[in-house]
Each structure stands twice: as C-alpha cells, then as structure tokens.
Amino acid sequence: MKLNINEKPFLSEGRHVVKVTEVEEGQSENKEVPFINCRLENEDGFVNQRFYLSEPGQPILASFLKALGIEKREVDSKELKGKSLSVEVEERSYEDADGKEKTIKQATHFQEVGDANNTDRI
C-alpha cells in the first residue's frame, strides 16, 4: 500500500517562529461563541489556534494582535494572513461539554518575531 501524505505534522512543543497562513471564522459548538481559527505554520509543521471573540478571550486576542504588530482597536481578520510571530506550542487537556477529556496543542506566550529571545516578556 502506498501512503500519500499531503499535510505537515503538528509542531513540537516549544518556541517557534510561525506565519499566519489561514484564518477561518466560526462559532463554538455548544455556546455558539464566535471565534477565529488561525493556522500558524512554518517549514517544520503547524498548530491551529482558536481565538474566542468573548469578553474573557479579549486579553488573549489582544496579546496575539500585539505580537503581530497590530495595535489598532478594530481589525479585519483578513489582515492577519501572512503576518509572522513567535509562539510557544504546548499541550493542554480539558473536559468537553460531554465530560470527556480532550488534549489539544495550542499556541501561547505570543511575542513579536524580533522579541523571541526576550524572556522578560514571557
């Protein structure tokens, strides 16, 4: 049997410089909270990161936008595509609405590419 792989692997845990290559809009499955899902990738792999457009999600989205060099109060999600930043990839486990444990990879500790070695901002 021949295997044909057309996808990159998930990024390993640790710090990576990535580019936003896709931005999709959606709503959470249970509470219908709007979100944007960003595919963050480099030559080694990718990670998908959801940013919920809720009040608790605002600080996380703000730090992501700041790391991309965007400091305006309103931005079109299409403007994110093609921008680069440094992220830390980690695994996180949580319990879903049905009580099942799920483990995901996520991007955290967003930094501007030039600041990736500045640990004071972590």
PDB file of N, CA and C in Angstrom, residues 12-119:
ATOM      1  N   SER A  12       6.156  20.602  17.255  1.00  0.00           N
ATOM      2  CA  SER A  12       6.549  20.031  18.547  1.00  0.00           C
ATOM      3  C   SER A  12       6.397  21.093  19.636  1.00  0.00           C
ATOM      4  N   GLU A  13       6.362  20.646  20.877  1.00  0.00           N
ATOM      5  CA  GLU A  13       6.268  21.586  21.982  1.00  0.00           C
ATOM      6  C   GLU A  13       7.526  22.433  22.024  1.00  0.00           C
ATOM      7  N   GLY A  14       7.365  23.692  22.409  1.00  0.00           N
ATOM      8  CA  GLY A  14       8.485  24.625  22.482  1.00  0.00           C
ATOM      9  C   GLY A  14       8.197  25.878  21.680  1.00  0.00           C
ATOM     10  N   ARG A  15       9.203  26.753  21.563  1.00  0.00           N
ATOM     11  CA  ARG A  15       9.043  28.040  20.895  1.00  0.00           C
ATOM     12  C   ARG A  15       9.319  27.893  19.407  1.00  0.00           C
ATOM     13  N   HIS A  16       8.453  28.547  18.601  1.00  0.00           N
ATOM     14  CA  HIS A  16       8.566  28.506  17.140  1.00  0.00           C
ATOM     15  C   HIS A  16       8.227  29.878  16.556  1.00  0.00           C
ATOM     16  N   VAL A  17       8.904  30.252  15.490  1.00  0.00           N
ATOM     17  CA  VAL A  17       8.505  31.412  14.690  1.00  0.00           C
ATOM     18  C   VAL A  17       7.587  30.874  13.602  1.00  0.00           C
ATOM     19  N   VAL A  18       6.393  31.440  13.514  1.00  0.00           N
ATOM     20  CA  VAL A  18       5.366  30.946  12.597  1.00  0.00           C
ATOM     21  C   VAL A  18       4.752  32.098  11.816  1.00  0.00           C
ATOM     22  N   LYS A  19       4.037  31.724  10.765  1.00  0.00           N
ATOM     23  CA  LYS A  19       3.301  32.683   9.950  1.00  0.00           C
ATOM     24  C   LYS A  19       1.832  32.289   9.965  1.00  0.00           C
ATOM     25  N   VAL A  20       0.949  33.272   9.992  1.00  0.00           N
ATOM     26  CA  VAL A  20      -0.483  33.010   9.885  1.00  0.00           C
ATOM     27  C   VAL A  20      -0.760  32.701   8.416  1.00  0.00           C
ATOM     28  N   THR A  21      -1.176  31.467   8.132  1.00  0.00           N
ATOM     29  CA  THR A  21      -1.401  31.076   6.736  1.00  0.00           C
ATOM     30  C   THR A  21      -2.875  30.947   6.382  1.00  0.00           C
ATOM     31  N   GLU A  22      -3.734  30.787   7.381  1.00  0.00           N
ATOM     32  CA  GLU A  22      -5.181  30.702   7.142  1.00  0.00           C
ATOM     33  C   GLU A  22      -5.909  31.317   8.327  1.00  0.00           C
ATOM     34  N   VAL A  23      -7.043  31.947   8.043  1.00  0.00           N
ATOM     35  CA  VAL A  23      -7.916  32.471   9.093  1.00  0.00           C
ATOM     36  C   VAL A  23      -9.340  32.093   8.722  1.00  0.00           C
ATOM     37  N   GLU A  24      -9.994  31.360   9.615  1.00  0.00           N
ATOM     38  CA  GLU A  24     -11.385  30.959   9.392  1.00  0.00           C
ATOM     39  C   GLU A  24     -12.234  31.476  10.534  1.00  0.00           C
ATOM     40  N   GLU A  25     -13.472  31.836  10.227  1.00  0.00           N
ATOM     41  CA  GLU A  25     -14.415  32.286  11.244  1.00  0.00           C
ATOM     42  C   GLU A  25     -15.374  31.155  11.561  1.00  0.00           C
ATOM     43  N   GLY A  26     -15.833  31.088  12.812  1.00  0.00           N
ATOM     44  CA  GLY A  26     -16.775  30.046  13.207  1.00  0.00           C
ATOM     45  C   GLY A  26     -17.450  30.374  14.514  1.00  0.00           C
ATOM     46  N   GLN A  27     -18.197  29.404  15.043  1.00  0.00           N
ATOM     47  CA  GLN A  27     -18.878  29.524  16.328  1.00  0.00           C
ATOM     48  C   GLN A  27     -18.635  28.250  17.116  1.00  0.00           C
ATOM     49  N   SER A  28     -18.480  28.390  18.428  1.00  0.00           N
ATOM     50  CA  SER A  28     -18.277  27.215  19.272  1.00  0.00           C
ATOM     51  C   SER A  28     -19.488  26.307  19.195  1.00  0.00           C
ATOM     52  N   GLU A  29     -19.229  25.021  19.343  1.00  0.00           N
ATOM     53  CA  GLU A  29     -20.260  24.007  19.154  1.00  0.00           C
ATOM     54  C   GLU A  29     -21.369  24.089  20.188  1.00  0.00           C
ATOM     55  N   ASN A  30     -21.052  24.439  21.423  1.00  0.00           N
ATOM     56  CA  ASN A  30     -22.035  24.378  22.499  1.00  0.00           C
ATOM     57  C   ASN A  30     -22.701  25.713  22.819  1.00  0.00           C
ATOM     58  N   LYS A  31     -21.908  26.766  22.923  1.00  0.00           N
ATOM     59  CA  LYS A  31     -22.471  28.054  23.341  1.00  0.00           C
ATOM     60  C   LYS A  31     -22.557  29.065  22.210  1.00  0.00           C
ATOM     61  N   GLU A  32     -22.176  28.644  21.002  1.00  0.00           N
ATOM     62  CA  GLU A  32     -22.234  29.493  19.818  1.00  0.00           C
ATOM     63  C   GLU A  32     -21.485  30.818  19.989  1.00  0.00           C
ATOM     64  N   VAL A  33     -20.344  30.755  20.674  1.00  0.00           N
ATOM     65  CA  VAL A  33     -19.484  31.925  20.829  1.00  0.00           C
ATOM     66  C   VAL A  33     -18.675  32.068  19.546  1.00  0.00           C
ATOM     67  N   PRO A  34     -18.682  33.247  18.914  1.00  0.00           N
ATOM     68  CA  PRO A  34     -17.904  33.410  17.688  1.00  0.00           C
ATOM     69  C   PRO A  34     -16.400  33.318  17.966  1.00  0.00           C
ATOM     70  N   PHE A  35     -15.666  32.794  16.984  1.00  0.00           N
ATOM     71  CA  PHE A  35     -14.211  32.713  17.104  1.00  0.00           C
ATOM     72  C   PHE A  35     -13.579  32.849  15.734  1.00  0.00           C
ATOM     73  N   ILE A  36     -12.270  33.106  15.748  1.00  0.00           N
ATOM     74  CA  ILE A  36     -11.465  32.956  14.538  1.00  0.00           C
ATOM     75  C   ILE A  36     -10.463  31.843  14.828  1.00  0.00           C
ATOM     76  N   ASN A  37     -10.219  31.016  13.846  1.00  0.00           N
ATOM     77  CA  ASN A  37      -9.230  29.952  13.959  1.00  0.00           C
ATOM     78  C   ASN A  37      -8.077  30.311  13.027  1.00  0.00           C
ATOM     79  N   CYS A  38      -6.887  30.427  13.591  1.00  0.00           N
ATOM     80  CA  CYS A  38      -5.702  30.765  12.795  1.00  0.00           C
ATOM     81  C   CYS A  38      -4.797  29.542  12.676  1.00  0.00           C
ATOM     82  N   ARG A  39      -4.399  29.256  11.450  1.00  0.00           N
ATOM     83  CA  ARG A  39      -3.391  28.217  11.220  1.00  0.00           C
ATOM     84  C   ARG A  39      -2.041  28.919  11.262  1.00  0.00           C
ATOM     85  N   LEU A  40      -1.192  28.494  12.190  1.00  0.00           N
ATOM     86  CA  LEU A  40       0.133  29.071  12.385  1.00  0.00           C
ATOM     87  C   LEU A  40       1.136  28.021  11.951  1.00  0.00           C
ATOM     88  N   GLU A  41       1.960  28.346  10.957  1.00  0.00           N
ATOM     89  CA  GLU A  41       2.869  27.308  10.460  1.00  0.00           C
ATOM     90  C   GLU A  41       4.228  27.843  10.061  1.00  0.00           C
ATOM     91  N   ASN A  42       5.168  26.903   9.989  1.00  0.00           N
ATOM     92  CA  ASN A  42       6.500  27.154   9.441  1.00  0.00           C
ATOM     93  C   ASN A  42       6.909  25.906   8.666  1.00  0.00           C
ATOM     94  N   GLU A  43       8.162  25.801   8.298  1.00  0.00           N
ATOM     95  CA  GLU A  43       8.595  24.667   7.475  1.00  0.00           C
ATOM     96  C   GLU A  43       8.528  23.336   8.239  1.00  0.00           C
ATOM     97  N   ASP A  44       8.521  23.384   9.579  1.00  0.00           N
ATOM     98  CA  ASP A  44       8.512  22.163  10.384  1.00  0.00           C
ATOM     99  C   ASP A  44       7.118  21.595  10.643  1.00  0.00           C
ATOM    100  N   GLY A  45       6.099  22.438  10.585  1.00  0.00           N
ATOM    101  CA  GLY A  45       4.759  21.961  10.894  1.00  0.00           C
ATOM    102  C   GLY A  45       3.791  23.104  11.146  1.00  0.00           C
ATOM    103  N   PHE A  46       2.697  22.784  11.860  1.00  0.00           N
ATOM    104  CA  PHE A  46       1.670  23.791  12.111  1.00  0.00           C
ATOM    105  C   PHE A  46       0.945  23.519  13.427  1.00  0.00           C
ATOM    106  N   VAL A  47       0.229  24.524  13.890  1.00  0.00           N
ATOM    107  CA  VAL A  47      -0.701  24.416  15.008  1.00  0.00           C
ATOM    108  C   VAL A  47      -1.880  25.319  14.677  1.00  0.00           C
ATOM    109  N   ASN A  48      -3.084  24.870  15.006  1.00  0.00           N
ATOM    110  CA  ASN A  48      -4.277  25.697  14.855  1.00  0.00           C
ATOM    111  C   ASN A  48      -4.593  26.327  16.197  1.00  0.00           C
ATOM    112  N   GLN A  49      -4.929  27.611  16.201  1.00  0.00           N
ATOM    113  CA  GLN A  49      -5.250  28.301  17.438  1.00  0.00           C
ATOM    114  C   GLN A  49      -6.552  29.063  17.278  1.00  0.00           C
ATOM    115  N   ARG A  50      -7.525  28.756  18.148  1.00  0.00           N
ATOM    116  CA  ARG A  50      -8.796  29.477  18.161  1.00  0.00           C
ATOM    117  C   ARG A  50      -8.703  30.663  19.098  1.00  0.00           C
ATOM    118  N   PHE A  51      -9.276  31.769  18.652  1.00  0.00           N
ATOM    119  CA  PHE A  51      -9.394  32.961  19.482  1.00  0.00           C
ATOM    120  C   PHE A  51     -10.876  33.280  19.598  1.00  0.00           C
ATOM    121  N   TYR A  52     -11.415  33.093  20.813  1.00  0.00           N
ATOM    122  CA  TYR A  52     -12.833  33.340  21.034  1.00  0.00           C
ATOM    123  C   TYR A  52     -13.083  34.837  21.171  1.00  0.00           C
ATOM    124  N   LEU A  53     -14.130  35.312  20.506  1.00  0.00           N
ATOM    125  CA  LEU A  53     -14.461  36.732  20.490  1.00  0.00           C
ATOM    126  C   LEU A  53     -15.451  37.043  21.612  1.00  0.00           C
ATOM    127  N   SER A  54     -15.089  36.600  22.806  1.00  0.00           N
ATOM    128  CA  SER A  54     -15.888  36.828  24.003  1.00  0.00           C
ATOM    129  C   SER A  54     -15.101  37.754  24.919  1.00  0.00           C
ATOM    130  N   GLU A  55     -15.751  38.260  25.948  1.00  0.00           N
ATOM    131  CA  GLU A  55     -15.065  39.149  26.887  1.00  0.00           C
ATOM    132  C   GLU A  55     -13.857  38.478  27.537  1.00  0.00           C
ATOM    133  N   PRO A  56     -13.962  37.212  28.015  1.00  0.00           N
ATOM    134  CA  PRO A  56     -12.771  36.567  28.589  1.00  0.00           C
ATOM    135  C   PRO A  56     -11.659  36.328  27.567  1.00  0.00           C
ATOM    136  N   GLY A  57     -11.993  36.238  26.284  1.00  0.00           N
ATOM    137  CA  GLY A  57     -10.994  35.999  25.252  1.00  0.00           C
ATOM    138  C   GLY A  57     -10.288  37.256  24.766  1.00  0.00           C
ATOM    139  N   GLN A  58     -10.785  38.436  25.130  1.00  0.00           N
ATOM    140  CA  GLN A  58     -10.216  39.688  24.635  1.00  0.00           C
ATOM    141  C   GLN A  58      -8.728  39.867  24.970  1.00  0.00           C
ATOM    142  N   PRO A  59      -8.273  39.626  26.211  1.00  0.00           N
ATOM    143  CA  PRO A  59      -6.839  39.814  26.505  1.00  0.00           C
ATOM    144  C   PRO A  59      -5.939  38.882  25.695  1.00  0.00           C
ATOM    145  N   ILE A  60      -6.394  37.662  25.459  1.00  0.00           N
ATOM    146  CA  ILE A  60      -5.595  36.700  24.681  1.00  0.00           C
ATOM    147  C   ILE A  60      -5.478  37.171  23.238  1.00  0.00           C
ATOM    148  N   LEU A  61      -6.605  37.583  22.659  1.00  0.00           N
ATOM    149  CA  LEU A  61      -6.593  38.092  21.287  1.00  0.00           C
ATOM    150  C   LEU A  61      -5.753  39.359  21.193  1.00  0.00           C
ATOM    151  N   ALA A  62      -5.840  40.227  22.192  1.00  0.00           N
ATOM    152  CA  ALA A  62      -5.062  41.475  22.190  1.00  0.00           C
ATOM    153  C   ALA A  62      -3.561  41.180  22.197  1.00  0.00           C
ATOM    154  N   SER A  63      -3.117  40.194  22.991  1.00  0.00           N
ATOM    155  CA  SER A  63      -1.682  39.886  23.017  1.00  0.00           C
ATOM    156  C   SER A  63      -1.227  39.249  21.710  1.00  0.00           C
ATOM    157  N   PHE A  64      -2.097  38.457  21.079  1.00  0.00           N
ATOM    158  CA  PHE A  64      -1.792  37.872  19.762  1.00  0.00           C
ATOM    159  C   PHE A  64      -1.623  38.981  18.725  1.00  0.00           C
ATOM    160  N   LEU A  65      -2.581  39.919  18.688  1.00  0.00           N
ATOM    161  CA  LEU A  65      -2.515  41.017  17.716  1.00  0.00           C
ATOM    162  C   LEU A  65      -1.290  41.887  17.949  1.00  0.00           C
ATOM    163  N   LYS A  66      -0.966  42.155  19.208  1.00  0.00           N
ATOM    164  CA  LYS A  66       0.211  42.971  19.523  1.00  0.00           C
ATOM    165  C   LYS A  66       1.480  42.291  19.004  1.00  0.00           C
ATOM    166  N   ALA A  67       1.576  40.966  19.184  1.00  0.00           N
ATOM    167  CA  ALA A  67       2.749  40.222  18.699  1.00  0.00           C
ATOM    168  C   ALA A  67       2.842  40.272  17.173  1.00  0.00           C
ATOM    169  N   LEU A  68       1.693  40.428  16.505  1.00  0.00           N
ATOM    170  CA  LEU A  68       1.692  40.557  15.046  1.00  0.00           C
ATOM    171  C   LEU A  68       2.020  41.985  14.600  1.00  0.00           C
ATOM    172  N   GLY A  69       2.129  42.900  15.563  1.00  0.00           N
ATOM    173  CA  GLY A  69       2.408  44.299  15.241  1.00  0.00           C
ATOM    174  C   GLY A  69       1.154  45.098  14.958  1.00  0.00           C
ATOM    175  N   ILE A  70      -0.008  44.598  15.368  1.00  0.00           N
ATOM    176  CA  ILE A  70      -1.285  45.283  15.150  1.00  0.00           C
ATOM    177  C   ILE A  70      -1.760  45.836  16.487  1.00  0.00           C
ATOM    178  N   GLU A  71      -1.847  47.163  16.575  1.00  0.00           N
ATOM    179  CA  GLU A  71      -2.252  47.760  17.846  1.00  0.00           C
ATOM    180  C   GLU A  71      -3.509  48.607  17.716  1.00  0.00           C
ATOM    181  N   LYS A  72      -4.233  48.490  16.608  1.00  0.00           N
ATOM    182  CA  LYS A  72      -5.481  49.241  16.482  1.00  0.00           C
ATOM    183  C   LYS A  72      -6.617  48.480  17.149  1.00  0.00           C
ATOM    184  N   ARG A  73      -7.674  49.182  17.489  1.00  0.00           N
ATOM    185  CA  ARG A  73      -8.784  48.603  18.247  1.00  0.00           C
ATOM    186  C   ARG A  73      -9.701  47.729  17.397  1.00  0.00           C
ATOM    187  N   GLU A  74      -9.719  47.973  16.105  1.00  0.00           N
ATOM    188  CA  GLU A  74     -10.568  47.186  15.212  1.00  0.00           C
ATOM    189  C   GLU A  74      -9.738  46.738  14.025  1.00  0.00           C
ATOM    190  N   VAL A  75      -9.829  45.454  13.690  1.00  0.00           N
ATOM    191  CA  VAL A  75      -9.032  44.898  12.599  1.00  0.00           C
ATOM    192  C   VAL A  75      -9.871  43.860  11.859  1.00  0.00           C
ATOM    193  N   ASP A  76      -9.704  43.804  10.560  1.00  0.00           N
ATOM    194  CA  ASP A  76     -10.364  42.778   9.752  1.00  0.00           C
ATOM    195  C   ASP A  76      -9.518  41.511   9.861  1.00  0.00           C
ATOM    196  N   SER A  77     -10.152  40.385  10.125  1.00  0.00           N
ATOM    197  CA  SER A  77      -9.404  39.133  10.305  1.00  0.00           C
ATOM    198  C   SER A  77      -8.569  38.781   9.074  1.00  0.00           C
ATOM    199  N   LYS A  78      -8.953  39.270   7.901  1.00  0.00           N
ATOM    200  CA  LYS A  78      -8.186  39.000   6.677  1.00  0.00           C
ATOM    201  C   LYS A  78      -6.799  39.634   6.725  1.00  0.00           C
ATOM    202  N   GLU A  79      -6.629  40.680   7.546  1.00  0.00           N
ATOM    203  CA  GLU A  79      -5.337  41.367   7.663  1.00  0.00           C
ATOM    204  C   GLU A  79      -4.292  40.523   8.390  1.00  0.00           C
ATOM    205  N   LEU A  80      -4.709  39.476   9.075  1.00  0.00           N
ATOM    206  CA  LEU A  80      -3.781  38.657   9.856  1.00  0.00           C
ATOM    207  C   LEU A  80      -2.947  37.728   8.983  1.00  0.00           C
ATOM    208  N   LYS A  81      -3.525  37.289   7.872  1.00  0.00           N
ATOM    209  CA  LYS A  81      -2.869  36.323   6.996  1.00  0.00           C
ATOM    210  C   LYS A  81      -1.549  36.888   6.466  1.00  0.00           C
ATOM    211  N   GLY A  82      -0.503  36.070   6.562  1.00  0.00           N
ATOM    212  CA  GLY A  82       0.814  36.463   6.059  1.00  0.00           C
ATOM    213  C   GLY A  82       1.705  37.103   7.103  1.00  0.00           C
ATOM    214  N   LYS A  83       1.185  37.421   8.284  1.00  0.00           N
ATOM    215  CA  LYS A  83       1.990  38.044   9.332  1.00  0.00           C
ATOM    216  C   LYS A  83       2.685  36.963  10.160  1.00  0.00           C
ATOM    217  N   SER A  84       3.855  37.300  10.713  1.00  0.00           N
ATOM    218  CA  SER A  84       4.657  36.351  11.486  1.00  0.00           C
ATOM    219  C   SER A  84       4.751  36.763  12.947  1.00  0.00           C
ATOM    220  N   LEU A  85       4.978  35.765  13.795  1.00  0.00           N
ATOM    221  CA  LEU A  85       5.177  35.993  15.219  1.00  0.00           C
ATOM    222  C   LEU A  85       5.868  34.776  15.814  1.00  0.00           C
ATOM    223  N   SER A  86       6.261  34.882  17.064  1.00  0.00           N
ATOM    224  CA  SER A  86       6.859  33.772  17.795  1.00  0.00           C
ATOM    225  C   SER A  86       5.827  33.274  18.802  1.00  0.00           C
ATOM    226  N   VAL A  87       5.666  31.952  18.872  1.00  0.00           N
ATOM    227  CA  VAL A  87       4.705  31.349  19.801  1.00  0.00           C
ATOM    228  C   VAL A  87       5.370  30.202  20.543  1.00  0.00           C
ATOM    229  N   GLU A  88       4.788  29.859  21.673  1.00  0.00           N
ATOM    230  CA  GLU A  88       5.188  28.661  22.389  1.00  0.00           C
ATOM    231  C   GLU A  88       4.078  27.640  22.193  1.00  0.00           C
ATOM    232  N   VAL A  89       4.423  26.452  21.711  1.00  0.00           N
ATOM    233  CA  VAL A  89       3.441  25.393  21.491  1.00  0.00           C
ATOM    234  C   VAL A  89       3.472  24.471  22.707  1.00  0.00           C
ATOM    235  N   GLU A  90       2.265  24.179  23.226  1.00  0.00           N
ATOM    236  CA  GLU A  90       2.157  23.282  24.373  1.00  0.00           C
ATOM    237  C   GLU A  90       0.888  22.459  24.253  1.00  0.00           C
ATOM    238  N   GLU A  91       0.831  21.365  24.997  1.00  0.00           N
ATOM    239  CA  GLU A  91      -0.383  20.555  25.043  1.00  0.00           C
ATOM    240  C   GLU A  91      -1.195  20.960  26.265  1.00  0.00           C
ATOM    241  N   ARG A  92      -2.523  20.914  26.109  1.00  0.00           N
ATOM    242  CA  ARG A  92      -3.423  21.248  27.209  1.00  0.00           C
ATOM    243  C   ARG A  92      -4.572  20.249  27.193  1.00  0.00           C
ATOM    244  N   SER A  93      -4.938  19.764  28.371  1.00  0.00           N
ATOM    245  CA  SER A  93      -6.081  18.855  28.497  1.00  0.00           C
ATOM    246  C   SER A  93      -7.232  19.594  29.150  1.00  0.00           C
ATOM    247  N   TYR A  94      -8.441  19.257  28.737  1.00  0.00           N
ATOM    248  CA  TYR A  94      -9.633  19.857  29.325  1.00  0.00           C
ATOM    249  C   TYR A  94     -10.787  18.878  29.179  1.00  0.00           C
ATOM    250  N   GLU A  95     -11.850  19.156  29.902  1.00  0.00           N
ATOM    251  CA  GLU A  95     -13.048  18.326  29.835  1.00  0.00           C
ATOM    252  C   GLU A  95     -14.058  19.020  28.932  1.00  0.00           C
ATOM    253  N   ASP A  96     -14.545  18.304  27.910  1.00  0.00           N
ATOM    254  CA  ASP A  96     -15.516  18.893  26.995  1.00  0.00           C
ATOM    255  C   ASP A  96     -16.915  18.912  27.622  1.00  0.00           C
ATOM    256  N   ALA A  97     -17.894  19.425  26.892  1.00  0.00           N
ATOM    257  CA  ALA A  97     -19.257  19.568  27.404  1.00  0.00           C
ATOM    258  C   ALA A  97     -19.889  18.229  27.757  1.00  0.00           C
ATOM    259  N   ASP A  98     -19.415  17.142  27.153  1.00  0.00           N
ATOM    260  CA  ASP A  98     -19.944  15.809  27.435  1.00  0.00           C
ATOM    261  C   ASP A  98     -19.186  15.103  28.557  1.00  0.00           C
ATOM    262  N   GLY A  99     -18.235  15.809  29.180  1.00  0.00           N
ATOM    263  CA  GLY A  99     -17.478  15.223  30.282  1.00  0.00           C
ATOM    264  C   GLY A  99     -16.296  14.372  29.853  1.00  0.00           C
ATOM    265  N   LYS A 100     -15.964  14.396  28.565  1.00  0.00           N
ATOM    266  CA  LYS A 100     -14.832  13.616  28.062  1.00  0.00           C
ATOM    267  C   LYS A 100     -13.572  14.468  28.081  1.00  0.00           C
ATOM    268  N   GLU A 101     -12.458  13.839  28.470  1.00  0.00           N
ATOM    269  CA  GLU A 101     -11.197  14.565  28.482  1.00  0.00           C
ATOM    270  C   GLU A 101     -10.632  14.656  27.073  1.00  0.00           C
ATOM    271  N   LYS A 102     -10.223  15.852  26.693  1.00  0.00           N
ATOM    272  CA  LYS A 102      -9.620  16.105  25.382  1.00  0.00           C
ATOM    273  C   LYS A 102      -8.247  16.725  25.605  1.00  0.00           C
ATOM    274  N   THR A 103      -7.318  16.427  24.718  1.00  0.00           N
ATOM    275  CA  THR A 103      -5.995  17.040  24.744  1.00  0.00           C
ATOM    276  C   THR A 103      -5.756  17.702  23.400  1.00  0.00           C
ATOM    277  N   ILE A 104      -5.347  18.959  23.447  1.00  0.00           N
ATOM    278  CA  ILE A 104      -5.084  19.716  22.221  1.00  0.00           C
ATOM    279  C   ILE A 104      -3.695  20.340  22.294  1.00  0.00           C
ATOM    280  N   LYS A 105      -3.163  20.682  21.135  1.00  0.00           N
ATOM    281  CA  LYS A 105      -1.953  21.511  21.067  1.00  0.00           C
ATOM    282  C   LYS A 105      -2.444  22.936  20.903  1.00  0.00           C
ATOM    283  N   GLN A 106      -1.780  23.861  21.579  1.00  0.00           N
ATOM    284  CA  GLN A 106      -2.173  25.255  21.467  1.00  0.00           C
ATOM    285  C   GLN A 106      -0.943  26.155  21.433  1.00  0.00           C
ATOM    286  N   ALA A 107      -1.140  27.348  20.912  1.00  0.00           N
ATOM    287  CA  ALA A 107      -0.086  28.352  20.867  1.00  0.00           C
ATOM    288  C   ALA A 107      -0.321  29.333  22.011  1.00  0.00           C
ATOM    289  N   THR A 108       0.736  29.671  22.741  1.00  0.00           N
ATOM    290  CA  THR A 108       0.652  30.606  23.858  1.00  0.00           C
ATOM    291  C   THR A 108       1.880  31.504  23.857  1.00  0.00           C
ATOM    292  N   HIS A 109       1.944  32.419  24.817  1.00  0.00           N
ATOM    293  CA  HIS A 109       3.100  33.298  25.019  1.00  0.00           C
ATOM    294  C   HIS A 109       3.539  33.949  23.702  1.00  0.00           C
ATOM    295  N   PHE A 110       2.621  34.690  23.115  1.00  0.00           N
ATOM    296  CA  PHE A 110       2.862  35.337  21.819  1.00  0.00           C
ATOM    297  C   PHE A 110       3.887  36.457  21.967  1.00  0.00           C
ATOM    298  N   GLN A 111       4.832  36.501  21.034  1.00  0.00           N
ATOM    299  CA  GLN A 111       5.851  37.552  21.015  1.00  0.00           C
ATOM    300  C   GLN A 111       6.112  37.982  19.581  1.00  0.00           C
ATOM    301  N   GLU A 112       6.531  39.244  19.449  1.00  0.00           N
ATOM    302  CA  GLU A 112       6.959  39.707  18.134  1.00  0.00           C
ATOM    303  C   GLU A 112       8.179  38.902  17.739  1.00  0.00           C
ATOM    304  N   VAL A 113       8.377  38.706  16.458  1.00  0.00           N
ATOM    305  CA  VAL A 113       9.488  37.884  15.984  1.00  0.00           C
ATOM    306  C   VAL A 113      10.815  38.413  16.504  1.00  0.00           C
ATOM    307  N   GLY A 114      11.026  39.704  16.496  1.00  0.00           N
ATOM    308  CA  GLY A 114      12.279  40.287  16.973  1.00  0.00           C
ATOM    309  C   GLY A 114      12.480  40.146  18.463  1.00  0.00           C
ATOM    310  N   ASP A 115      11.380  39.881  19.211  1.00  0.00           N
ATOM    311  CA  ASP A 115      11.460  39.764  20.661  1.00  0.00           C
ATOM    312  C   ASP A 115      11.487  38.323  21.143  1.00  0.00           C
ATOM    313  N   ALA A 116      11.634  37.367  20.252  1.00  0.00           N
ATOM    314  CA  ALA A 116      11.503  35.956  20.616  1.00  0.00           C
ATOM    315  C   ALA A 116      12.507  35.529  21.682  1.00  0.00           C
ATOM    316  N   ASN A 117      13.639  36.192  21.753  1.00  0.00           N
ATOM    317  CA  ASN A 117      14.630  35.815  22.751  1.00  0.00           C
ATOM    318  C   ASN A 117      14.542  36.646  24.016  1.00  0.00           C
ATOM    319  N   ASN A 118      13.596  37.556  24.083  1.00  0.00           N
ATOM    320  CA  ASN A 118      13.430  38.412  25.257  1.00  0.00           C
ATOM    321  C   ASN A 118      12.531  37.696  26.255  1.00  0.00           C
ATOM    322  N   THR A 119      13.114  37.019  27.224  1.00  0.00           N
ATOM    323  CA  THR A 119      12.330  36.224  28.168  1.00  0.00           C
ATOM    324  C   THR A 119      11.643  37.085  29.220  1.00  0.00           C
TER     325      THR A 119
END
